[in-house]
């Protein structure tokens, strides 16, 4: 009988080969699962395929996914980005680094209503890059803050990738959302601190603020358009945290509020609504297809006994939690150089989770760790999605953009180290939330 590690290598090689041939991720997962069941088990392949595909599409928790995507698509087409710049700029014009903080805070706010890293980079970048460049801010910091801060779209709830992880590993999506709040605020603090330190270290780097000083009342008037967006964020996240609504109910509430906000701006037409619906449908169908393939692969792994054998093998190696996490960090960053974040999660969870639980790592904590590591891969070439989005916005060379984003890669790595040393950053709020 073939050993667990050898079986894992054979199946991994098959999967990588199929992906290298350009096969869709979902189909590559399905083919690998069918080969695993046919070659390494006596499972009834047809019955398993039918029941698993049916079951994976009838998961109530998964209904939150298209709703949150639709909410983001609606707001993407509204005046939210312009409102954010006008509302945040008066408060940040005297801070160290000045309007560069608009990229950081603007991305954090939009991440909380879109759940998408690429959408965050595109929306905030379309507004901030031309404006900050016109005002004389250095290109490396304009591009770097945008690339790094846009990764918050993967972590700050409602995060699409956290929904995918929760469905794939049967973790509570509500608890995952709440677990992402403090790490998200940690990243915002690290990014803003980096901008402030760079401006202090080189005062000539940041252009002087030439605008008139504004009174507190004037700043409040300028930021009044942010209030509805803040209300939307509080309504969605607050209803989940307090237990008033499930993630699915909160997502439906978010779609209704997003439509009202977009309509109030007066620039949201029926055509825009149709475009948002079609875009959300395409994205949701793609993710659902990938999740269906991942579900079949996960069941196939159970029939082959691979997770159990791998867990026993890892336990036999005597690796500590830190040693395993160090190896997995390197593995995920390399894998993320070639695949998008959602694909990384669904490709690896069925094989990685037995190893994780074997050394006593909390699956809830591991979900946030995994998202942080996947965030790092969003700004690493050759398949850093944020880099592609920014290249499309600016026309700059990819390596030039990657070099500007490099400091934020290391800040994300620092955040991974901090939540590893202090896991309470992740677990405090979910534990306070209770069941």
Coordinates of C-alpha atoms in Angstrom, one line a residue:
X1 CA 0.0 0.0 0.0
X2 CA 1.4 3.4 -0.9
X3 CA 2.4 5.6 2.0
X4 CA 0.6 8.8 3.0
X5 CA 3.5 11.2 2.1
X6 CA 4.1 9.5 -1.3
X7 CA 0.4 9.5 -2.1
X8 CA 0.3 13.2 -1.2
X9 CA 3.2 13.9 -3.5
X10 CA 1.6 12.0 -6.4
X11 CA -1.7 13.8 -6.1
X12 CA 0.0 17.2 -5.6
X13 CA 2.1 16.6 -8.7
X14 CA -1.0 15.7 -10.7
X15 CA -2.9 18.8 -9.5
X16 CA 0.1 21.2 -10.3
X17 CA 0.4 19.5 -13.7
X18 CA -3.2 20.1 -14.5
X19 CA -3.1 23.7 -13.4
X20 CA 0.1 24.2 -15.5
X21 CA -1.8 22.9 -18.5
X22 CA -4.2 25.8 -18.0
X23 CA -7.2 23.7 -16.8
X24 CA -9.7 25.6 -14.7
X25 CA -9.1 25.3 -11.0
X26 CA -12.4 23.6 -10.3
X27 CA -11.9 21.0 -13.0
X28 CA -8.3 20.4 -11.8
X29 CA -9.7 19.7 -8.4
X30 CA -12.4 17.3 -9.7
X31 CA -9.9 15.3 -11.9
X32 CA -7.5 15.0 -9.0
X33 CA -10.3 13.8 -6.7
X34 CA -11.5 11.2 -9.3
X35 CA -8.0 9.9 -9.8
X36 CA -7.5 9.7 -6.0
X37 CA -10.7 7.7 -5.5
X38 CA -10.1 5.4 -8.5
X39 CA -6.4 4.7 -7.8
X40 CA -6.1 4.8 -4.0
X41 CA -9.5 3.7 -2.7
X42 CA -12.5 1.5 -3.4
X43 CA -15.0 4.3 -3.1
X44 CA -18.2 4.3 -5.3
X45 CA -17.0 7.2 -7.5
X46 CA -20.3 8.0 -9.3
X47 CA -22.3 8.0 -6.0
X48 CA -19.7 10.1 -4.2
X49 CA -19.5 12.6 -7.1
X50 CA -23.3 13.1 -7.3
X51 CA -24.0 13.4 -3.5
X52 CA -21.0 15.7 -2.9
X53 CA -21.8 18.1 -5.7
X54 CA -25.4 18.2 -4.6
X55 CA -24.5 18.7 -0.9
X56 CA -21.9 21.4 -1.6
X57 CA -24.4 23.5 -3.4
X58 CA -27.0 23.3 -0.6
X59 CA -25.0 24.9 2.2
X60 CA -27.0 27.8 3.8
X61 CA -23.8 29.5 5.0
X62 CA -22.7 29.8 1.4
X63 CA -25.7 32.1 0.6
X64 CA -23.9 35.0 2.3
X65 CA -21.2 34.9 -0.4
X66 CA -23.1 36.2 -3.4
X67 CA -24.9 38.8 -1.2
X68 CA -21.7 40.3 0.1
X69 CA -20.2 40.3 -3.4
X70 CA -23.3 42.1 -4.7
X71 CA -23.1 44.6 -1.9
X72 CA -19.5 45.4 -2.9
X73 CA -20.4 45.6 -6.6
X74 CA -23.2 48.1 -5.9
X75 CA -20.9 50.4 -3.8
X76 CA -18.1 50.0 -6.4
X77 CA -20.4 51.8 -8.9
X78 CA -21.6 54.5 -6.5
X79 CA -19.8 57.7 -5.4
X80 CA -18.3 56.0 -2.3
X81 CA -14.7 56.5 -3.4
X82 CA -15.1 60.3 -4.1
X83 CA -17.0 60.7 -0.8
X84 CA -14.2 58.9 1.0
X85 CA -11.5 61.2 -0.3
X86 CA -13.5 64.3 0.4
X87 CA -14.4 63.1 3.9
X88 CA -11.0 61.8 5.0
X89 CA -8.7 64.4 3.5
X90 CA -9.5 67.3 5.9
X91 CA -8.7 65.1 8.9
X92 CA -5.4 63.8 7.6
X93 CA -3.9 66.9 6.0
X94 CA -1.8 67.7 9.2
X95 CA -0.9 64.1 10.1
X96 CA 2.7 62.8 9.4
X97 CA 2.5 61.5 5.9
X98 CA -0.7 63.6 5.3
X99 CA -2.9 62.4 2.5
X100 CA -1.1 59.1 2.1
X101 CA -3.2 57.9 5.0
X102 CA -6.2 58.3 2.7
X103 CA -5.0 55.2 0.9
X104 CA -4.7 53.2 4.2
X105 CA -8.0 54.3 5.8
X106 CA -9.9 54.5 2.5
X107 CA -8.9 50.9 1.7
X108 CA -9.9 49.8 5.3
X109 CA -13.3 51.4 4.9
X110 CA -14.0 50.1 1.5
X111 CA -12.7 46.6 2.5
X112 CA -15.4 46.6 5.2
X113 CA -18.1 47.0 2.6
X114 CA -16.7 45.0 -0.3
X115 CA -14.8 42.0 1.0
X116 CA -12.6 42.0 -2.0
X117 CA -8.9 42.9 -2.3
X118 CA -9.0 43.6 -6.1
X119 CA -12.2 45.7 -5.8
X120 CA -10.6 47.7 -3.0
X121 CA -7.4 48.4 -5.1
X122 CA -9.4 49.3 -8.2
X123 CA -11.8 51.6 -6.5
X124 CA -9.5 53.5 -4.1
X125 CA -6.7 53.6 -6.7
X126 CA -8.9 55.1 -9.4
X127 CA -9.6 58.0 -7.0
X128 CA -6.3 58.4 -5.0
X129 CA -3.5 57.7 -7.5
X130 CA -4.2 60.6 -9.9
X131 CA -5.0 63.0 -7.0
X132 CA -1.9 62.2 -4.9
X133 CA 0.4 62.2 -7.9
X134 CA -1.0 65.6 -8.9
X135 CA -0.2 66.9 -5.4
X136 CA 3.4 65.8 -5.7
X137 CA 3.5 62.7 -3.4
X138 CA 6.3 60.2 -4.1
X139 CA 5.2 57.5 -6.6
X140 CA 6.7 54.6 -4.5
X141 CA 4.6 55.5 -1.4
X142 CA 1.4 56.2 -3.4
X143 CA 1.7 52.8 -5.1
X144 CA 3.0 51.0 -2.0
X145 CA 0.3 52.2 0.4
X146 CA -2.4 51.3 -2.2
X147 CA -1.0 47.8 -2.9
X148 CA -0.5 47.0 0.7
X149 CA -3.7 48.5 2.1
X150 CA -5.9 46.9 -0.5
X151 CA -5.0 43.5 0.9
X152 CA -7.3 44.5 3.9
X153 CA -10.1 43.5 1.6
X154 CA -9.3 39.9 2.3
X155 CA -9.3 40.2 6.1
X156 CA -11.6 43.0 7.4
X157 CA -15.2 41.6 7.6
X158 CA -17.2 40.9 5.6
X159 CA -14.4 39.0 3.9
X160 CA -15.2 36.7 0.9
X161 CA -12.2 34.5 1.6
X162 CA -13.2 34.0 5.2
X163 CA -16.6 32.8 4.0
X164 CA -14.8 30.3 1.7
X165 CA -12.6 29.1 4.5
X166 CA -15.5 28.8 6.9
X167 CA -17.5 26.7 4.4
X168 CA -14.4 24.6 3.5
X169 CA -13.5 23.8 7.1
X170 CA -17.0 24.0 8.7
X171 CA -16.0 26.9 11.0
X172 CA -18.5 29.5 12.1
X173 CA -18.4 32.4 9.6
X174 CA -19.7 34.8 12.2
X175 CA -16.8 34.0 14.6
X176 CA -14.3 34.2 11.7
X177 CA -15.7 37.7 10.8
X178 CA -15.3 38.9 14.4
X179 CA -11.8 37.3 14.6
X180 CA -10.7 39.4 11.7
X181 CA -11.5 42.7 13.3
X182 CA -8.5 43.2 15.6
X183 CA -5.9 41.8 13.1
X184 CA -7.4 44.2 10.5
X185 CA -7.0 47.2 12.9
X186 CA -3.5 45.9 13.7
X187 CA -2.6 46.1 10.0
X188 CA -4.1 49.6 9.6
X189 CA -2.0 50.7 12.5
X190 CA 1.2 49.1 11.1
X191 CA 0.7 50.7 7.6
X192 CA -0.1 54.1 9.1
X193 CA 2.9 53.9 11.4
X194 CA 5.2 53.1 8.5
X195 CA 3.9 56.1 6.5
X196 CA 4.4 58.4 9.6
X197 CA 8.0 57.0 10.2
X198 CA 9.0 57.5 6.5
X199 CA 7.7 61.1 6.6
X200 CA 9.6 61.8 9.9
X201 CA 12.8 60.2 8.6
X202 CA 12.7 62.3 5.4
X203 CA 10.6 65.4 5.9
X204 CA 11.2 66.5 2.3
X205 CA 9.5 63.4 0.9
X206 CA 6.0 64.6 1.7
X207 CA 4.8 67.8 0.0
X208 CA 3.7 70.6 2.3
X209 CA 0.0 71.1 2.8
X210 CA -1.0 74.2 0.8
X211 CA -4.6 74.2 1.7
X212 CA -6.2 76.5 4.3
X213 CA -6.8 75.3 7.9
X214 CA -10.3 74.0 8.5
X215 CA -12.3 74.4 11.6
X216 CA -13.6 71.3 13.4
X217 CA -17.2 72.1 12.2
X218 CA -15.9 72.5 8.6
X219 CA -14.2 69.1 8.9
X220 CA -17.5 67.5 10.1
X221 CA -19.4 69.0 7.2
X222 CA -16.8 67.7 4.7
X223 CA -17.1 64.2 6.2
X224 CA -20.9 64.0 6.4
X225 CA -21.0 61.8 3.3
X226 CA -19.0 59.2 5.3
X227 CA -21.7 58.8 7.9
X228 CA -24.1 56.6 5.8
X229 CA -21.1 54.3 4.9
X230 CA -20.1 54.1 8.6
X231 CA -23.7 53.2 9.4
X232 CA -23.7 50.5 6.8
X233 CA -20.5 49.0 8.3
X234 CA -21.9 49.1 11.8
X235 CA -25.2 47.6 10.7
X236 CA -23.6 44.6 9.0
X237 CA -20.8 43.9 11.5
X238 CA -22.8 44.9 14.6
X239 CA -25.8 42.7 13.7
X240 CA -23.5 39.7 13.4
X241 CA -21.5 40.4 16.6
X242 CA -24.6 41.0 18.7
X243 CA -26.3 37.9 17.4
X244 CA -29.2 39.8 16.0
X245 CA -28.6 38.4 12.5
X246 CA -26.6 35.6 10.9
X247 CA -24.0 36.5 8.3
X248 CA -26.5 35.7 5.5
X249 CA -29.2 37.9 7.1
X250 CA -26.6 40.7 7.6
X251 CA -25.5 40.4 4.0
X252 CA -29.1 40.8 2.8
X253 CA -29.4 43.8 5.0
X254 CA -26.2 45.2 3.5
X255 CA -27.4 44.8 0.0
X256 CA -30.6 46.7 0.8
X257 CA -28.7 49.5 2.5
X258 CA -26.1 49.6 -0.3
X259 CA -28.9 50.1 -2.9
X260 CA -30.4 52.9 -0.8
X261 CA -27.0 54.6 -0.5
X262 CA -26.3 54.3 -4.2
X263 CA -29.7 55.6 -5.1
X264 CA -29.3 58.6 -2.7
X265 CA -26.2 59.7 -4.6
X266 CA -28.4 60.2 -7.7
X267 CA -25.9 58.6 -10.0
X268 CA -26.9 54.9 -9.8
X269 CA -28.9 54.0 -12.8
X270 CA -30.8 50.8 -13.7
X271 CA -27.9 49.9 -16.1
X272 CA -25.4 50.1 -13.2
X273 CA -27.7 47.9 -11.1
X274 CA -27.7 45.3 -13.9
X275 CA -24.0 45.5 -14.3
X276 CA -23.5 45.0 -10.6
X277 CA -25.9 42.0 -10.6
X278 CA -24.1 40.4 -13.6
X279 CA -20.6 40.9 -12.1
X280 CA -21.7 39.5 -8.7
X281 CA -23.3 36.5 -10.5
X282 CA -20.1 35.8 -12.5
X283 CA -17.9 36.0 -9.4
X284 CA -20.2 33.9 -7.2
X285 CA -20.6 31.2 -9.8
X286 CA -16.8 31.0 -10.2
X287 CA -16.3 30.6 -6.5
X288 CA -19.1 28.1 -6.1
X289 CA -17.7 26.0 -8.9
X290 CA -14.3 26.0 -7.2
X291 CA -15.8 25.1 -3.8
X292 CA -17.7 22.2 -5.4
X293 CA -14.5 20.8 -6.8
X294 CA -12.8 21.3 -3.4
X295 CA -15.6 19.5 -1.7
X296 CA -15.2 16.5 -3.9
X297 CA -11.5 16.5 -3.3
X298 CA -12.0 16.7 0.4
X299 CA -14.3 13.7 0.4
X300 CA -11.9 11.8 -1.9
X301 CA -9.1 12.5 0.6
X302 CA -11.3 10.9 3.3
X303 CA -11.8 7.7 1.3
X304 CA -8.0 7.4 0.6
X305 CA -7.2 7.9 4.3
X306 CA -4.6 10.5 3.3
X307 CA -5.6 13.1 6.0
X308 CA -5.3 10.5 8.7
X309 CA -2.0 9.2 7.5
X310 CA -0.5 12.6 7.0
X311 CA -1.6 13.7 10.5
X312 CA 0.0 10.6 12.0
X313 CA 3.1 11.3 9.9
X314 CA 3.3 14.9 11.1
X315 CA 2.8 13.8 14.7
X316 CA 5.6 11.3 14.3
X317 CA 8.0 14.0 13.1
X318 CA 7.5 15.8 16.4
X319 CA 7.3 19.3 14.8
X320 CA 6.4 22.1 17.1
X321 CA 3.6 24.6 16.3
X322 CA 6.1 27.2 15.4
X323 CA 8.1 24.9 13.1
X324 CA 5.0 23.9 11.2
X325 CA 3.8 27.4 10.9
X326 CA 7.2 28.6 9.6
X327 CA 7.1 25.8 6.9
X328 CA 3.5 26.6 6.0
X329 CA 4.2 30.3 5.7
X330 CA 6.9 29.7 3.1
X331 CA 4.6 27.2 1.3
X332 CA 1.6 29.5 1.1
X333 CA 3.7 32.5 0.0
X334 CA 5.2 30.4 -2.8
X335 CA 1.9 28.9 -3.8
X336 CA 0.3 32.4 -3.7
X337 CA 2.8 33.5 -6.3
X338 CA 1.0 31.4 -8.9
X339 CA -2.7 31.2 -7.6
X340 CA -5.3 33.6 -6.3
X341 CA -6.2 33.6 -2.6
X342 CA -9.5 31.7 -2.9
X343 CA -7.8 28.9 -4.9
X344 CA -5.0 28.7 -2.4
X345 CA -7.6 28.1 0.4
X346 CA -9.7 25.5 -1.3
X347 CA -6.7 23.7 -2.8
X348 CA -5.0 23.2 0.6
X349 CA -7.5 23.0 3.4
X350 CA -8.4 19.3 3.0
X351 CA -4.7 18.3 3.2
X352 CA -3.3 21.0 5.6
X353 CA -6.0 20.9 8.3
X354 CA -5.2 17.4 9.6
X355 CA -1.6 18.6 10.1
X356 CA -2.8 21.8 11.8
X357 CA -5.1 20.0 14.2
X358 CA -2.4 17.3 14.9
X359 CA -0.1 19.9 16.5
X360 CA -3.0 21.6 18.4
X361 CA -3.5 24.8 16.4
X362 CA -6.9 26.4 16.8
X363 CA -8.7 26.2 13.3
X364 CA -10.3 29.6 14.0
X365 CA -6.9 31.2 14.6
X366 CA -5.5 29.3 11.6
X367 CA -8.1 30.9 9.3
X368 CA -6.9 34.4 10.2
X369 CA -3.3 33.3 9.9
X370 CA -4.0 31.8 6.4
X371 CA -5.7 35.0 5.2
X372 CA -2.8 37.1 6.4
X373 CA -0.3 34.9 4.5
X374 CA -2.6 34.9 1.4
X375 CA -2.6 38.7 1.7
X376 CA 1.2 38.6 1.3
X377 CA 0.9 36.7 -1.9
X378 CA -1.4 39.4 -3.3
X379 CA 1.5 41.8 -3.6
X380 CA 4.2 39.3 -4.8
X381 CA 4.8 38.6 -8.5
X382 CA 4.1 36.9 -10.9
X383 CA 0.4 36.5 -9.9
X384 CA -0.1 39.2 -7.3
X385 CA -3.6 40.3 -8.1
X386 CA -3.3 43.7 -6.5
X387 CA -0.2 44.3 -8.6
X388 CA -2.1 43.5 -11.8
X389 CA -4.9 45.9 -10.8
X390 CA -2.5 48.7 -10.0
X391 CA -0.6 48.1 -13.3
X392 CA -3.9 48.4 -15.1
X393 CA -4.6 51.7 -13.4
X394 CA -1.1 53.3 -13.8
X395 CA 0.6 51.5 -16.7
X396 CA 3.7 51.1 -14.6
X397 CA 6.2 48.2 -14.9
X398 CA 5.2 45.2 -12.7
X399 CA 8.6 45.0 -11.0
X400 CA 8.4 48.7 -10.2
X401 CA 5.0 48.2 -8.5
X402 CA 6.3 45.1 -6.7
X403 CA 9.3 47.0 -5.4
X404 CA 7.0 49.8 -4.0
X405 CA 4.9 47.2 -2.3
X406 CA 7.8 45.3 -0.7
X407 CA 7.8 47.2 2.6
X408 CA 4.2 46.2 3.1
X409 CA 5.0 42.6 2.4
X410 CA 7.3 42.7 5.4
X411 CA 4.7 44.5 7.5
X412 CA 2.2 41.7 6.7
X413 CA 4.9 39.2 7.8
X414 CA 5.4 41.2 11.0
X415 CA 1.6 40.9 11.6
X416 CA 1.8 37.1 11.1
X417 CA 4.6 37.0 13.8
X418 CA 2.5 39.2 16.2
X419 CA -0.6 37.0 16.0
X420 CA 1.6 33.9 16.4
X421 CA 3.2 35.3 19.5
X422 CA 0.0 36.8 20.8
X423 CA -2.9 34.6 19.6
X424 CA -5.3 36.6 21.7
X425 CA -5.3 39.3 19.0
X426 CA -7.4 36.8 17.0
X427 CA -9.3 34.9 19.6
X428 CA -10.3 37.6 22.1
X429 CA -13.3 39.0 20.3
X430 CA -14.7 35.6 19.2
X431 CA -14.4 34.3 22.8
X432 CA -16.1 37.4 24.1
X433 CA -18.8 36.9 21.5
X434 CA -19.5 33.4 22.9
X435 CA -21.3 30.7 20.9

